[in-house]
Short mmCIF file of C-alpha atoms in Angstrom, two decimals:
data_model
loop_
_atom_site.label_atom_id
_atom_site.label_comp_id
_atom_site.label_asym_id
_atom_site.label_seq_id
_atom_site.Cartn_x
_atom_site.Cartn_y
_atom_site.Cartn_z
CA UNK A 1142 91.49 99.85 120.12
CA UNK A 1143 94.61 100.19 117.96
CA UNK A 1144 93.75 99.07 114.53
CA UNK A 1145 92.69 101.57 111.85
CA UNK A 1146 89.70 101.54 109.78
CA UNK A 1147 90.59 101.05 106.19
CA UNK A 1148 87.87 99.70 104.12
CA UNK A 1149 86.01 102.26 102.00
CA UNK A 1150 85.97 100.42 98.62
CA UNK A 1151 83.07 98.16 99.33
CA UNK A 1152 80.98 96.52 102.00
CA UNK A 1153 82.91 93.35 102.04
CA UNK A 1154 86.52 92.78 103.03
CA UNK A 1155 88.38 90.76 105.35
CA UNK A 1156 89.98 93.07 107.83
CA UNK A 1157 89.48 93.20 111.49
CA UNK A 1158 88.04 96.53 112.76
CA UNK A 1159 87.01 97.96 115.91
CA UNK A 1160 83.87 99.82 116.53
CA UNK A 1161 82.91 102.49 118.78
CA UNK A 1162 80.61 101.40 121.61
CA UNK A 1163 77.89 104.07 120.93
CA UNK A 1164 77.58 103.42 117.25
CA UNK A 1165 75.19 101.47 115.41
CA UNK A 1166 72.95 104.45 114.47
CA UNK A 1167 73.82 107.29 112.23
CA UNK A 1168 74.51 110.37 114.23
CA UNK A 1169 74.30 113.76 112.46
CA UNK A 1170 76.66 115.58 114.76
CA UNK A 1171 78.28 118.28 112.76
CA UNK A 1172 80.89 119.28 115.33
CA UNK A 1173 82.55 116.04 116.12
CA UNK A 1174 83.86 113.35 113.90
CA UNK A 1175 81.95 110.26 114.52
CA UNK A 1176 82.84 107.14 112.95
CA UNK A 1177 79.91 105.01 112.23
CA UNK A 1178 80.36 101.38 111.49
CA UNK A 1179 77.98 99.09 110.11
CA UNK A 1180 79.11 95.53 110.03
CA UNK A 1181 77.75 92.66 108.35
CA UNK A 1182 78.49 89.22 109.71
CA UNK A 1183 78.50 86.47 107.21
CA UNK A 1184 76.96 83.36 108.53
CA UNK A 1185 79.51 80.95 107.04
CA UNK A 1186 82.99 81.94 108.04
CA UNK A 1187 82.62 84.55 110.55
CA UNK A 1188 84.30 87.20 108.46
CA UNK A 1189 83.67 90.68 109.83
CA UNK A 1190 83.16 93.16 107.22
CA UNK A 1191 83.05 96.80 107.55
CA UNK A 1192 81.41 99.59 105.90
CA UNK A 1193 83.14 102.67 106.90
CA UNK A 1194 81.34 105.79 106.40
CA UNK A 1195 82.79 109.17 107.04
CA UNK A 1196 80.68 112.16 107.98
CA UNK A 1197 80.23 114.74 105.35
CA UNK A 1198 82.26 117.20 107.37
CA UNK A 1199 85.33 114.94 107.51
CA UNK A 1200 85.39 114.60 103.70
CA UNK A 1201 84.89 118.38 103.36
CA UNK A 1202 87.76 119.00 105.76
CA UNK A 1203 89.96 116.75 103.76
CA UNK A 1204 89.04 118.35 100.46
CA UNK A 1205 89.38 121.93 101.73
CA UNK A 1206 92.69 121.08 103.38
CA UNK A 1207 93.94 119.67 100.06
CA UNK A 1208 93.02 122.72 98.12
CA UNK A 1209 94.42 125.02 100.59
CA UNK A 1210 97.52 123.00 100.61
CA UNK A 1211 97.83 123.33 96.80
CA UNK A 1212 97.21 127.12 96.91
CA UNK A 1213 99.79 127.50 99.61
CA UNK A 1214 102.28 125.52 97.64
CA UNK A 1215 101.68 127.81 94.57
CA UNK A 1216 102.31 130.82 96.72
CA UNK A 1217 105.43 129.32 98.21
CA UNK A 1218 106.74 128.63 94.58
CA UNK A 1219 106.10 132.01 93.34
CA UNK A 1220 107.70 133.56 96.42
CA UNK A 1221 110.81 131.33 95.97
CA UNK A 1222 111.19 132.31 92.38
CA UNK A 1223 110.70 136.01 93.14
CA UNK A 1224 113.46 135.77 95.88
CA UNK A 1225 115.77 134.03 93.49
CA UNK A 1226 115.16 136.71 90.91
CA UNK A 1227 115.86 139.46 93.41
CA UNK A 1228 119.12 137.73 94.59
CA UNK A 1229 120.49 136.73 91.41
CA UNK A 1230 119.26 138.97 88.64
CA UNK A 1231 118.76 142.26 90.65
CA UNK A 1232 120.85 144.27 88.23
CA UNK A 1233 118.77 143.20 85.29
CA UNK A 1234 115.42 143.50 86.95
CA UNK A 1235 113.02 146.18 85.85
CA UNK A 1236 110.21 147.85 87.80
CA UNK A 1237 107.45 146.56 85.70
CA UNK A 1238 108.56 143.02 86.16
CA UNK A 1239 108.80 143.55 89.93
CA UNK A 1240 105.20 144.85 89.89
CA UNK A 1241 104.17 141.76 87.97
CA UNK A 1242 105.64 139.51 90.65
CA UNK A 1243 103.82 141.42 93.39
CA UNK A 1244 100.65 141.24 91.36
CA UNK A 1245 101.04 137.52 91.08
CA UNK A 1246 101.57 137.24 94.87
CA UNK A 1247 98.49 139.32 95.60
CA UNK A 1248 96.40 137.23 93.24
CA UNK A 1249 97.40 134.02 94.88
CA UNK A 1250 96.75 135.48 98.36
CA UNK A 1251 93.32 136.37 97.10
CA UNK A 1252 92.65 132.82 95.93
CA UNK A 1253 93.78 131.58 99.36
CA UNK A 1254 91.29 133.96 100.94
CA UNK A 1255 88.54 132.82 98.69
CA UNK A 1256 89.14 129.18 99.51
CA UNK A 1257 88.99 130.03 103.20
CA UNK A 1258 85.73 132.03 102.82
CA UNK A 1259 84.09 129.31 100.65
CA UNK A 1260 80.94 128.01 102.28
CA UNK A 1261 82.04 124.34 101.64
CA UNK A 1262 84.93 124.98 103.92
CA UNK A 1263 84.43 123.80 107.49
CA UNK A 1264 85.58 126.22 110.24
CA UNK A 1265 89.12 125.37 110.99
CA UNK A 1266 88.74 126.87 114.54
CA UNK A 1267 86.83 123.84 115.67
CA UNK A 1268 89.81 121.56 114.78
CA UNK A 1269 92.53 120.94 117.26
CA UNK A 1270 96.00 119.57 116.52
CA UNK A 1271 97.55 117.80 119.45
CA UNK A 1272 101.07 116.45 119.21
CA UNK A 1273 100.95 112.85 120.15
CA UNK A 1274 104.64 112.11 120.32
CA UNK A 1275 107.56 114.36 120.87
CA UNK A 1276 111.17 113.29 120.61
CA UNK A 1277 114.51 114.95 120.52
CA UNK A 1278 115.65 112.61 117.78
CA UNK A 1279 116.18 113.60 114.27
CA UNK A 1280 113.36 112.33 112.02
CA UNK A 1281 114.40 111.73 108.39
CA UNK A 1282 110.86 111.63 107.21
CA UNK A 1283 110.03 115.00 108.78
CA UNK A 1284 113.22 116.49 107.23
CA UNK A 1285 112.24 115.31 103.83
CA UNK A 1286 108.62 116.63 104.27
CA UNK A 1287 109.77 120.05 105.36
CA UNK A 1288 112.65 120.42 103.00
CA UNK A 1289 115.31 120.42 105.55
CA UNK A 1290 113.66 123.14 107.79
CA UNK A 1291 112.33 121.05 110.60
CA UNK A 1292 114.63 118.20 111.56
CA UNK A 1293 113.35 117.41 115.01
CA UNK A 1294 109.70 117.26 116.36
CA UNK A 1295 110.60 118.37 119.75
CA UNK A 1296 109.47 120.60 122.52
CA UNK A 1297 111.13 123.74 120.99
CA UNK A 1298 109.48 123.63 117.68
CA UNK A 1299 105.96 122.67 118.91
CA UNK A 1300 105.07 126.11 120.47
CA UNK A 1301 106.01 127.92 117.29
CA UNK A 1302 104.61 125.63 114.64
CA UNK A 1303 101.32 124.60 116.44
CA UNK A 1304 100.58 128.03 117.77
CA UNK A 1305 97.00 129.21 117.36
CA UNK A 1306 97.10 132.52 119.42
CA UNK A 1307 98.71 135.63 118.07
CA UNK A 1308 102.12 136.89 119.24
CA UNK A 1309 102.07 138.31 122.79
CA UNK A 1310 102.82 141.88 121.44
CA UNK A 1311 99.90 141.58 119.01
CA UNK A 1312 97.78 140.40 121.84
CA UNK A 1313 98.80 143.42 123.92
CA UNK A 1314 97.92 145.72 121.06
CA UNK A 1315 94.46 144.09 120.62
CA UNK A 1316 93.78 144.44 124.30
CA UNK A 1317 94.87 147.99 124.22
CA UNK A 1318 92.74 148.76 121.16
CA UNK A 1319 89.58 147.09 122.63
CA UNK A 1320 90.14 148.95 125.98
CA UNK A 1321 90.43 152.19 124.04
CA UNK A 1322 87.19 151.37 122.14
CA UNK A 1323 85.28 150.56 125.37
CA UNK A 1324 86.46 153.80 126.90
CA UNK A 1325 85.15 156.33 124.44
CA UNK A 1326 81.64 155.52 124.78
CA UNK A 1327 78.92 154.56 122.31
CA UNK A 1328 77.86 158.25 121.29
CA UNK A 1329 81.46 159.29 120.30
CA UNK A 1330 81.98 155.97 118.57
CA UNK A 1331 78.82 156.41 116.52
CA UNK A 1332 79.89 159.94 115.57
CA UNK A 1333 83.36 158.70 114.42
CA UNK A 1334 81.70 155.99 112.46
CA UNK A 1335 79.44 158.48 110.78
CA UNK A 1336 82.34 160.85 109.86
CA UNK A 1337 84.31 157.85 108.38
CA UNK A 1338 81.34 156.79 106.34
CA UNK A 1339 80.80 160.30 104.97
CA UNK A 1340 84.43 160.77 104.03
CA UNK A 1341 84.34 157.50 102.16
CA UNK A 1342 81.21 158.18 100.30
CA UNK A 1343 82.52 161.73 99.23
CA UNK A 1344 85.66 160.13 97.93
CA UNK A 1345 83.78 157.43 96.11
CA UNK A 1346 81.55 160.00 94.51
CA UNK A 1347 84.45 162.13 93.34
CA UNK A 1348 86.16 159.13 91.85
CA UNK A 1349 83.10 157.76 90.17
CA UNK A 1350 81.48 160.86 88.76
CA UNK A 1351 83.88 163.07 86.78
CA UNK A 1352 82.38 166.47 86.86
CA UNK A 1353 83.25 169.08 84.17
CA UNK A 1354 84.10 171.89 86.41
CA UNK A 1355 86.36 169.60 88.34
CA UNK A 1356 87.97 168.55 85.08
CA UNK A 1357 88.54 171.99 83.86
CA UNK A 1358 90.10 173.25 87.10
CA UNK A 1359 92.45 170.15 87.36
CA UNK A 1360 93.39 170.52 83.63
CA UNK A 1361 94.02 174.29 84.26
CA UNK A 1362 96.35 173.25 87.08
CA UNK A 1363 98.03 170.85 84.87
CA UNK A 1364 98.55 173.40 82.12
CA UNK A 1365 100.78 175.42 84.42
CA UNK A 1366 103.30 172.53 84.39
CA UNK A 1367 103.25 170.77 81.15
CA UNK A 1368 106.26 168.77 80.40
CA UNK A 1369 106.63 169.30 76.62
CA UNK A 1370 105.83 171.91 74.04
CA UNK A 1371 104.65 170.70 70.73
CA UNK A 1372 105.98 173.76 69.03
CA UNK A 1373 109.37 173.08 70.44
CA UNK A 1374 109.06 169.54 69.13
CA UNK A 1375 108.30 170.66 65.62
CA UNK A 1376 111.13 173.18 65.70
CA UNK A 1377 113.67 170.57 66.98
CA UNK A 1378 112.59 167.99 64.42
CA UNK A 1379 112.84 170.52 61.58
CA UNK A 1380 116.35 171.52 62.80
CA UNK A 1381 117.52 167.97 62.92
CA UNK A 1382 115.80 167.05 59.72
CA UNK A 1383 116.83 169.72 57.35
CA UNK A 1384 118.49 172.43 59.28
CA UNK A 1385 115.62 174.90 59.84
CA UNK A 1386 116.67 177.53 62.04
CA UNK A 1387 120.30 176.80 61.89
CA UNK A 1388 122.49 179.26 60.07
CA UNK A 1389 123.29 178.16 56.57
CA UNK A 1390 126.88 177.91 55.81
CA UNK A 1391 127.95 179.15 52.44
CA UNK A 1392 131.46 179.41 51.41
CA UNK A 1393 132.13 183.00 50.56
CA UNK A 1394 132.40 182.77 46.74
CA UNK A 1395 129.30 180.67 46.34
CA UNK A 1396 127.06 183.48 44.84
CA UNK A 1397 129.35 185.22 42.36
CA UNK A 1398 127.43 188.03 40.68
CA UNK A 1399 128.76 187.01 37.19
CA UNK A 1400 126.96 183.72 37.13
CA UNK A 1401 123.33 184.35 36.62
CA UNK A 1402 122.52 180.74 35.87
CA UNK A 1403 124.07 179.38 38.93
CA UNK A 1404 121.61 180.86 41.50
CA UNK A 1405 118.75 179.32 39.63
CA UNK A 1406 120.37 175.85 39.51
CA UNK A 1407 121.27 175.89 43.18
CA UNK A 1408 117.95 177.15 44.38
CA UNK A 1409 116.00 174.92 42.23
CA UNK A 1410 116.65 171.75 44.19
CA UNK A 1411 116.76 173.50 47.60
CA UNK A 1412 113.20 174.65 47.44
CA UNK A 1413 112.99 174.14 51.23
CA UNK A 1414 115.13 176.93 52.00
CA UNK A 1415 112.58 179.38 50.57
CA UNK A 1416 110.27 179.03 53.55
CA UNK A 1417 113.00 179.70 56.09
CA UNK A 1418 112.71 183.15 57.50
CA UNK A 1419 115.35 185.12 59.33
CA UNK A 1420 118.45 183.38 58.02
CA UNK A 1421 121.65 185.21 58.08
CA UNK A 1422 123.41 187.64 55.86
CA UNK A 1423 123.82 186.71 52.25
CA UNK A 1424 121.02 184.38 52.32
CA UNK A 1425 118.54 187.24 52.26
CA UNK A 1426 119.70 188.35 48.84
CA UNK A 1427 119.35 184.78 47.47
CA UNK A 1428 115.88 184.46 49.06
CA UNK A 1429 114.81 187.46 47.19
CA UNK A 1430 116.06 186.12 43.93
CA UNK A 1431 114.42 182.88 44.56
CA UNK A 1432 111.15 184.54 45.27
CA UNK A 1433 111.05 186.11 41.81
CA UNK A 1434 112.18 183.04 40.06
CA UNK A 1435 110.14 180.62 41.88
CA UNK A 1436 106.97 180.85 39.75
CA UNK A 1437 108.96 180.22 36.68
CA UNK A 1438 111.11 177.60 38.22
CA UNK A 1439 109.41 174.36 36.82
CA UNK A 1440 109.53 175.73 33.41
CA UNK A 1441 112.95 177.16 33.75
CA UNK A 1442 114.64 174.46 35.25
CA UNK A 1443 115.29 172.14 32.21
CA UNK A 1444 116.57 174.97 30.13
CA UNK A 1445 118.74 176.48 32.86
CA UNK A 1446 120.29 173.06 33.31
CA UNK A 1447 121.14 172.55 29.69
CA UNK A 1448 122.78 175.92 29.43
CA UNK A 1449 124.58 175.64 32.70
CA UNK A 1450 126.06 172.18 32.39
CA UNK A 1451 129.26 173.61 30.80
CA UNK A 1452 129.56 176.49 32.99
CA UNK A 1453 128.58 174.53 36.14
CA UNK A 1454 131.34 172.06 35.57
CA UNK A 1455 133.83 174.89 35.08
CA UNK A 1456 132.64 176.57 38.16
CA UNK A 1457 132.58 173.48 40.31
CA UNK A 1458 136.32 173.54 40.18
CA UNK A 1459 137.32 173.92 43.78
CA UNK A 1460 139.86 176.64 43.08
CA UNK A 1461 137.15 178.98 41.99
CA UNK A 1462 135.35 178.88 45.24
CA UNK B 311 121.31 123.92 34.36
CA UNK B 312 119.21 124.51 37.34
CA UNK B 313 117.15 127.53 37.70
CA UNK B 314 118.58 130.57 39.47
CA UNK B 315 117.34 131.16 43.00
CA UNK B 316 114.30 133.28 43.25
CA UNK B 317 115.09 136.41 45.03
CA UNK B 318 113.29 139.73 44.91
CA UNK B 319 116.38 141.77 44.28
CA UNK B 320 119.70 140.63 43.04
CA UNK B 321 122.22 140.30 45.74
CA UNK B 322 124.96 142.49 44.84
CA UNK B 323 126.44 143.94 48.09
CA UNK B 324 127.52 142.47 51.30
CA UNK B 325 125.43 144.61 53.66
CA UNK B 326 121.72 144.26 54.63
CA UNK B 327 119.62 147.18 53.87
CA UNK B 328 119.12 148.58 57.22
CA UNK B 329 116.10 150.70 58.12
CA UNK B 330 115.81 153.19 60.96
CA UNK B 331 112.42 153.28 62.70
CA UNK B 332 111.97 156.56 64.46
CA UNK B 333 109.73 158.23 66.85
CA UNK B 334 110.45 161.82 68.06
CA UNK B 335 109.25 164.14 70.66
CA UNK B 336 110.53 166.79 73.05
CA UNK B 337 110.61 167.57 76.72
CA UNK B 338 110.93 170.98 78.51
CA UNK B 339 114.10 171.65 80.37
CA UNK B 340 112.39 171.76 83.74
CA UNK B 341 110.77 168.24 83.16
CA UNK B 342 114.09 166.70 81.96
CA UNK B 343 114.94 165.19 85.45
CA UNK B 344 111.77 163.36 85.70
CA UNK B 345 112.15 161.99 82.18
CA UNK B 346 115.64 160.86 82.95
CA UNK B 347 114.51 159.13 86.09
CA UNK B 348 111.81 157.26 84.31
CA UNK B 349 114.20 156.21 81.51
CA UNK B 350 116.64 154.97 83.89
CA UNK B 351 113.94 152.76 85.47
CA UNK B 352 112.50 151.56 82.15
CA UNK B 353 115.68 150.98 80.13
CA UNK B 354 118.39 148.45 80.55
CA UNK B 355 120.30 148.94 83.80
CA UNK B 356 123.56 150.59 82.94
CA UNK B 357 124.94 153.93 83.52
CA UNK B 358 123.54 156.28 80.82
CA UNK B 359 126.09 157.57 78.36
CA UNK B 360 126.55 161.23 78.00
CA UNK B 361 127.60 162.49 74.63
CA UNK B 362 128.47 165.83 72.97
CA UNK B 363 128.56 165.59 69.25
CA UNK B 364 129.22 168.07 66.48
CA UNK B 365 127.11 167.29 63.38
CA UNK B 366 127.80 168.76 59.98
CA UNK B 367 125.31 168.30 57.23
CA UNK B 368 126.56 168.10 53.65
CA UNK B 369 124.53 168.56 50.48
CA UNK B 370 125.56 167.64 47.01
CA UNK B 371 123.48 169.65 44.69
CA UNK B 372 122.88 167.56 41.62
CA UNK B 373 121.51 168.74 38.29
CA UNK B 374 118.07 167.60 38.97
CA UNK B 375 115.89 166.46 41.90
CA UNK B 376 116.67 166.95 45.60
CA UNK B 377 120.20 167.41 46.76
CA UNK B 378 121.91 164.46 48.15
CA UNK B 379 122.40 164.72 52.01
CA UNK B 380 125.06 163.19 54.13
CA UNK B 381 125.57 163.75 57.87
CA UNK B 382 129.00 163.68 59.37
CA UNK B 383 129.20 163.58 63.15
CA UNK B 384 132.17 163.72 65.57
CA UNK B 385 132.40 163.47 69.22
CA UNK B 386 133.51 166.61 71.15
CA UNK B 387 134.17 164.41 74.24
CA UNK B 388 136.37 161.88 72.45
CA UNK B 389 138.30 163.93 69.77
CA UNK B 390 140.29 161.04 68.66
CA UNK B 391 137.40 158.71 67.92
CA UNK B 392 136.44 158.37 64.26
CA UNK B 393 133.86 160.36 62.53
CA UNK B 394 130.44 158.82 61.86
CA UNK B 395 128.94 159.35 58.41
CA UNK B 396 125.42 158.66 57.94
CA UNK B 397 122.86 158.54 55.05
CA UNK B 398 119.16 158.84 55.76
CA UNK B 399 116.84 158.16 52.95
CA UNK B 400 113.33 159.58 52.53
CA UNK B 401 110.65 158.34 55.01
CA UNK B 402 108.78 155.32 53.56
CA UNK B 403 105.23 156.29 52.87
CA UNK B 404 102.33 153.89 52.41
CA UNK B 405 101.48 152.09 55.62
CA UNK B 406 99.73 154.78 57.60
CA UNK B 407 98.96 152.16 60.32
CA UNK B 408 102.70 151.81 60.94
CA UNK B 409 103.51 153.65 64.02
CA UNK B 410 106.95 154.78 63.58
CA UNK B 411 108.79 156.65 60.71
CA UNK B 412 110.77 154.19 58.59
CA UNK B 413 113.64 155.27 56.41
CA UNK B 414 116.65 153.80 54.86
CA UNK B 415 119.76 154.18 56.88
CA UNK B 416 123.48 153.54 56.01
CA UNK B 417 126.16 154.15 58.63
CA UNK B 418 129.74 154.16 58.16
CA UNK B 419 132.83 155.24 60.25
CA UNK B 420 135.25 157.63 58.62
CA UNK B 421 138.63 159.13 59.52
CA UNK B 422 139.29 162.76 60.41
CA UNK B 423 139.75 163.69 56.76
CA UNK B 424 136.02 163.37 56.15
CA UNK B 425 135.25 167.11 55.69
CA UNK B 426 138.02 167.66 53.18
CA UNK B 427 137.09 164.53 51.45
CA UNK B 428 133.44 165.55 51.08
CA UNK B 429 134.54 168.95 49.82
CA UNK B 430 136.74 167.39 47.22
CA UNK B 431 133.74 165.18 46.12
CA UNK B 432 131.66 168.36 45.67
CA UNK B 433 129.58 168.30 48.82
CA UNK B 434 129.09 171.63 50.61
CA UNK B 435 128.34 171.88 54.20
CA UNK B 436 124.81 173.22 54.55
CA UNK B 437 124.48 173.48 58.26
CA UNK B 438 125.95 172.46 61.39
CA UNK B 439 124.84 172.02 65.05
CA UNK B 440 126.08 170.61 68.37
CA UNK B 441 124.04 167.98 70.23
CA UNK B 442 124.65 167.27 73.90
CA UNK B 443 122.76 164.75 75.96
CA UNK B 444 122.32 161.16 77.00
CA UNK B 445 121.75 157.83 75.35
CA UNK B 446 119.61 155.08 76.88
CA UNK B 447 119.24 151.53 75.53
CA UNK B 448 116.54 148.87 75.98
CA UNK B 449 117.15 145.88 74.04
CA UNK B 450 117.42 147.00 70.32
CA UNK B 451 115.69 150.22 71.07
CA UNK B 452 117.67 153.36 71.68
CA UNK B 453 116.55 156.51 73.31
CA UNK B 454 118.54 159.63 72.83
CA UNK B 455 117.70 162.87 74.90
CA UNK B 456 119.68 165.64 73.41
CA UNK B 457 119.91 169.40 73.54
CA UNK B 458 120.47 171.00 70.14
CA UNK B 459 122.83 173.94 70.08
CA UNK B 460 123.31 176.35 67.29
CA UNK B 461 126.84 177.11 66.31
CA UNK B 462 127.22 180.82 66.01
CA UNK B 463 130.52 180.93 64.21
CA UNK B 464 131.21 178.34 61.54
CA UNK B 465 133.39 175.67 62.88
CA UNK B 466 133.63 177.15 66.35
CA UNK B 467 131.99 174.68 68.63
CA UNK B 468 132.86 176.62 71.81
CA UNK B 469 130.49 179.44 70.93
CA UNK B 470 127.01 177.88 70.99
CA UNK B 471 123.56 178.74 72.00
CA UNK B 472 120.57 176.59 72.59
CA UNK B 473 118.16 176.28 69.87
CA UNK B 474 115.02 176.11 72.08
CA UNK B 475 114.10 175.55 75.64
CA UNK B 476 113.44 171.79 75.14
CA UNK B 477 115.38 168.69 74.82
CA UNK B 478 114.80 166.46 71.76
CA UNK B 479 113.81 163.02 72.51
CA UNK B 480 114.22 160.33 69.82
CA UNK B 481 113.41 156.60 70.03
CA UNK B 482 114.98 154.66 67.25
CA UNK B 483 115.58 151.06 66.26
CA UNK B 484 117.85 149.92 63.42
CA UNK B 485 116.48 146.75 61.89
CA UNK B 486 116.34 145.11 58.39
CA UNK B 487 113.47 146.02 56.27
CA UNK B 488 110.11 144.40 56.75
CA UNK B 489 110.03 143.80 60.47
CA UNK B 490 106.90 145.43 61.43
CA UNK B 491 106.72 144.09 65.00
CA UNK B 492 109.48 146.60 65.73
CA UNK B 493 107.08 149.56 65.42
CA UNK B 494 104.65 147.78 67.83
CA UNK B 495 107.35 147.43 70.49
CA UNK B 496 108.24 151.01 70.01
CA UNK B 497 104.74 152.15 70.37
CA UNK B 498 104.25 150.34 73.61
CA UNK B 499 107.52 151.71 74.97
CA UNK B 500 106.40 155.24 73.96
CA UNK B 501 103.02 154.70 75.90
CA UNK B 502 105.10 154.24 79.05
CA UNK B 503 106.64 157.75 78.59
CA UNK B 504 103.33 159.45 78.39
CA UNK B 505 102.39 162.03 79.62
CA UNK B 506 105.88 163.33 80.08
CA UNK B 507 106.82 162.99 76.49
CA UNK B 508 104.62 162.37 73.47
CA UNK B 509 106.69 160.32 71.16
CA UNK B 510 105.16 160.34 67.63
CA UNK B 511 105.91 159.88 63.95
CA UNK B 512 106.73 163.35 62.60
CA UNK B 513 107.02 163.64 58.96
CA UNK B 514 109.87 166.25 58.37
CA UNK B 515 108.28 167.23 55.01
CA UNK B 516 105.25 168.53 56.79
CA UNK B 517 107.46 171.00 58.67
CA UNK B 518 109.20 172.48 55.61
#
């Protein structure tokens, strides 16, 4: 028979169909795809109508293949964009965005795994793909479908694309491993299994239950190599902010002894310098003066300013300094 | 006559009021390499710039209030480059939830006669230091890792000694006032540098 079954919209149509010799009864064979045809012959014109019913498994197969195809298409798309990014923007790429791409790929692989493990998905192992026609001629339709990757459906590409067994090297390795496993004997194998289980459970326990003594010993280890010192931070910020710890530069004539008003005026605004300890040379004398005058500063300030305005402007003349 | 446009402040000058958003921290000398590696990975991919600058801080002591502070900075690696004069205002208080220190910032370039000019204006040099380190950039954010050195003899930048055994790490952004998303971005970047460096908002007044 060479015509295809095409009528799933309703029980009545006018296409010719063929029907399998053994059909007529619904067969619940879950392994094979059996096409069951029910036909209804109209008395008047001899139209042969078809009710075409697919097995549940065939519909499931189709649906799962579709979803798998969609997921694989997503994965392909994100792989493509990642490769493009690596090729074209590699100098602008940052590690966090590379990690994001890898996370996306891993998530998509996970969904594919879930689709495959879904109980509604039939076992693909029972399906067989047989190439019906091989030709060395270029097939434009195939070229379009595979995005220029497979131009010819020929004898060379079939072993690669329709392969169901693993690579010969992988097969060798698997054989080797199973021979090894058979060789060591059941008692040794059991012991190895138990050791592995014990190691895993120990590790899991350590990860899940943070114990105080474990924390203290690890934090003690960590204290041996801290990477920053908060006291240093404060010292550096103070140095940059207002020169704490840096030697104060004073032009030599800045504290002339004959100007009693001047020290009060200059130290009033610079209150912050009072707290600096250990500054050099002539600062020490000024510091002492400030300490005496500090309590009276707020009250003195206005008056000293008034009296000093004239003298200050005179002494601010650059030549005096 | 139509009503004048409603603005908060009269527009008098040609420049926008720029604010500097700042987070500071430090890293010990022995952990510097790991910090630099991490910054190279996180920041924009370009060769990190090294710098060696001599900064002089000038104070103008007025009759009342705090003295006016200006910072003049020159490059020791590029002696012919112009000086950089900077004014930094007091940190803005108020929003405790803001993650970065915010202060008004005015930057101008100046010629090599800056020190004499400031002296003539009445400023006196209060202190000076040398900063050597590297600058990294990530978008608008700038990370500066620098070693502060004390100048032992005034004006002599050859004779210096380190101030401490740590490098100062500063994360800063220059932005117009009112952009609070900036401090969020800074905080998330600072998270990525933990636990090597803790970048935080340090109020200099607290350390006085």
